[in-house]
Coordinates of C-alpha atoms in Angstrom, one line a residue:
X1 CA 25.4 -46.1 4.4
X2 CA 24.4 -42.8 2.7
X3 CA 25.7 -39.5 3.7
X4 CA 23.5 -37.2 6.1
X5 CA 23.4 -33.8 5.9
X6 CA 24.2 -31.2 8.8
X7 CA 25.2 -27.6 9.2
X8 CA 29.0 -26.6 9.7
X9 CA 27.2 -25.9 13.3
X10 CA 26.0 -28.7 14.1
X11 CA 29.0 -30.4 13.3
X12 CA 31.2 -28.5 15.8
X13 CA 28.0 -28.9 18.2
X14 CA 28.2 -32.9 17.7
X15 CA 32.3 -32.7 17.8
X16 CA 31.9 -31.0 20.8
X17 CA 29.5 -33.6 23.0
X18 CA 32.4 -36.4 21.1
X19 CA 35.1 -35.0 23.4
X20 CA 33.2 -33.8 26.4
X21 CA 31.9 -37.7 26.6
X22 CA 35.3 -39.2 25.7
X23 CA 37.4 -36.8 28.1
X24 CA 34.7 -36.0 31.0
X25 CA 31.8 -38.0 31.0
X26 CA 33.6 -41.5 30.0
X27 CA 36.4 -40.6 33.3
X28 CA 34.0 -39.6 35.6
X29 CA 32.3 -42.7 35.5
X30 CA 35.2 -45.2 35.2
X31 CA 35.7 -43.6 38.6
X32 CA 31.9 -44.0 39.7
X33 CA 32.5 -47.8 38.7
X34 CA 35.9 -48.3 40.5
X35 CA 34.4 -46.5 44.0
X36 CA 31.4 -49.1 43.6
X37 CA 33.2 -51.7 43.5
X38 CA 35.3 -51.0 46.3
X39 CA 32.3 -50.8 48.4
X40 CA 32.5 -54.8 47.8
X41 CA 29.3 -57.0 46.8
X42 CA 28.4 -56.3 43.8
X43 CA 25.2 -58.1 43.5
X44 CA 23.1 -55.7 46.2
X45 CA 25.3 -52.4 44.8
X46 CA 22.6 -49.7 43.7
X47 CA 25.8 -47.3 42.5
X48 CA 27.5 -49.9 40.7
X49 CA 24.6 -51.0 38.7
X50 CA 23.5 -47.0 38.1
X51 CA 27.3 -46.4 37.0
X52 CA 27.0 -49.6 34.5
X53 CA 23.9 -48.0 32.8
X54 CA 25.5 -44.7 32.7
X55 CA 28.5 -46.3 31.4
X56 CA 26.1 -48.3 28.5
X57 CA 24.7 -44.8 27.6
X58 CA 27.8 -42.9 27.3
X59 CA 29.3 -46.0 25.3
X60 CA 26.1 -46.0 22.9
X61 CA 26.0 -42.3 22.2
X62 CA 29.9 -42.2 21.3
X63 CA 29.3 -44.7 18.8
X64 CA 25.9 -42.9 17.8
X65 CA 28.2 -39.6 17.0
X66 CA 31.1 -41.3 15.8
X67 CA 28.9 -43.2 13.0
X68 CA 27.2 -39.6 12.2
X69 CA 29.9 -38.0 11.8
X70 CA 31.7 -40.3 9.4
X71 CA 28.9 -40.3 6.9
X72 CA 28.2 -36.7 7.8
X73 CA 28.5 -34.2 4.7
X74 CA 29.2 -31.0 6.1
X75 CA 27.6 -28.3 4.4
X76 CA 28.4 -24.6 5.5
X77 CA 24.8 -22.5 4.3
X78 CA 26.6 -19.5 4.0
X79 CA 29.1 -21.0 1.0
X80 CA 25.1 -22.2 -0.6
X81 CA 24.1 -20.9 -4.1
X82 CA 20.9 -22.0 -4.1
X83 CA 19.8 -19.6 -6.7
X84 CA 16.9 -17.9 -4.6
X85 CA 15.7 -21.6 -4.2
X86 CA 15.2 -22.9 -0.6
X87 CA 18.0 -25.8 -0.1
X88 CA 19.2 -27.5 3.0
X89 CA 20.7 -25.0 5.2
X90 CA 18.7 -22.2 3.8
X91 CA 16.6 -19.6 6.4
X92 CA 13.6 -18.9 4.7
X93 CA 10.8 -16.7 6.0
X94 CA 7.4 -17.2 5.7
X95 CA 4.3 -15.6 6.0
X96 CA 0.7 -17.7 7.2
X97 CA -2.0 -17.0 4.6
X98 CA -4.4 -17.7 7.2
X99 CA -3.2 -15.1 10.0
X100 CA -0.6 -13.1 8.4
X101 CA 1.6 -14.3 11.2
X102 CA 5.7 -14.2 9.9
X103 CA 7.8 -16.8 11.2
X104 CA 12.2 -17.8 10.3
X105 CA 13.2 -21.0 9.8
X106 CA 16.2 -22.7 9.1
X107 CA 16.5 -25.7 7.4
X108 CA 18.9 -28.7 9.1
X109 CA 20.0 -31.7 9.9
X110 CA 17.8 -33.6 12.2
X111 CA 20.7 -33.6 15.3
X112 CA 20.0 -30.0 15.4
X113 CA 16.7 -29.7 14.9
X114 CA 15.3 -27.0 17.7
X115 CA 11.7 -25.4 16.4
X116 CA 12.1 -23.1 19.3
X117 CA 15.5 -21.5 17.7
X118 CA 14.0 -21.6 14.8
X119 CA 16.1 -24.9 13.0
X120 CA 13.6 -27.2 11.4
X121 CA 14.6 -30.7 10.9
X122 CA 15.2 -31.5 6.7
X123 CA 12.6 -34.0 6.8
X124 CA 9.8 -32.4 8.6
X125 CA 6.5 -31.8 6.9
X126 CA 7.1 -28.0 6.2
X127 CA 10.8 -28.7 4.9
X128 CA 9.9 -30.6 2.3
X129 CA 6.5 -28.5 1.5
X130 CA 9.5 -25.4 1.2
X131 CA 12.5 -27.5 -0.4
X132 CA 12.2 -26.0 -4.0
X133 CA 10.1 -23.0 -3.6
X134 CA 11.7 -19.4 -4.2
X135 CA 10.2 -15.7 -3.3
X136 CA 6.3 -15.6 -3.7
X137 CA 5.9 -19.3 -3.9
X138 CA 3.4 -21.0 -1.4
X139 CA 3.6 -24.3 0.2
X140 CA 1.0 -26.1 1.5
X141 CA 1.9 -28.2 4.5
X142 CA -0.2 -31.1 6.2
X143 CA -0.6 -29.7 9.6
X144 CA -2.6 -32.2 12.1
X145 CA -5.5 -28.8 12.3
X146 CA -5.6 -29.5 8.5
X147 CA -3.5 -27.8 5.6
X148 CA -1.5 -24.8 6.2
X149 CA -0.2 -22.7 3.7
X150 CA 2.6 -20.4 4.1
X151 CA 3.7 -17.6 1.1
X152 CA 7.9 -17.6 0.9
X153 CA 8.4 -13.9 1.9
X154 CA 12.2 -14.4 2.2
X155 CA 15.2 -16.9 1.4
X156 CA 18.9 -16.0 2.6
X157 CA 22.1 -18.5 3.0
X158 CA 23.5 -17.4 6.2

């Protein structure tokens, strides 16, 4: 399996959610499970079958985590030379020909992907229009209203 890439912060976020499921969530409903049970049949038990699924989807997402973070590479933006280049992990700032409106993003992993903090996911349209371009450089990005194009006002490695 190839390696994925994710900020040092979304490592420690993903970490994190591994050992609040495995020493929280995963308890709690062993417990859920073992009061259902005690309630006797099974086959009629609304909580039993709701702490089952819960149980499947705590179960799945520890393996989902575990798996990403063993082909995870763990790249920390602020140790970046990107050269003035935007790279993964790189916050970039650009500027909308169209309205002149100025907007940060930061480039990441797609588990920590948030477009309302800012993080854009490394294979989203405008992240690979930017991945490349330095200081004046414009990238054109298929937007569903049509092609944008946004001027590269600023790249940092925070």
């Amino acid at each position: 399996m190839a390696t994925i890439p994710i900020t040092k912060r979304g490592a420690e976020k993903l970490k994190e959610e591994l050992h609040r499921l495995k020493t929280i969530e995963r308890p709690a409903v062993i417990t859920a499970i073992a009061e259902a049970r005690a309630q006797g049949d099974l086959s009629e038990n609304a909580d039993y079958d709701a702490a089952k699924d819960r149980q499947g989807f705590i179960e799945g997402r520890i393996q989902e985590i575990e798996g990403k973070l063993s082909v995870a590479q763990v790249i920390d933006p602020s140790a970046v030379d990107g050269g003035g280049k935007v790279v993964f992990g790189a916050t970039v700032e650009l500027e909308d020909e169209d309205t002149g409106d100025l907007v940060k993003y930061q480039i990441v992993g797609e588990d920590e992907a948030d477009l309302k903090q800012g993080l854009i996911n490394i294979s989203s349209p405008i992240a690979r229009a930017l991945i490349g371009k330095e200081e004046g450089d414009t990238a054109e990005v298929q937007a569903p209203g049509g092609i944008r194009r946004y001027e590269v006002v600023a790249v940092s490695y925070v």
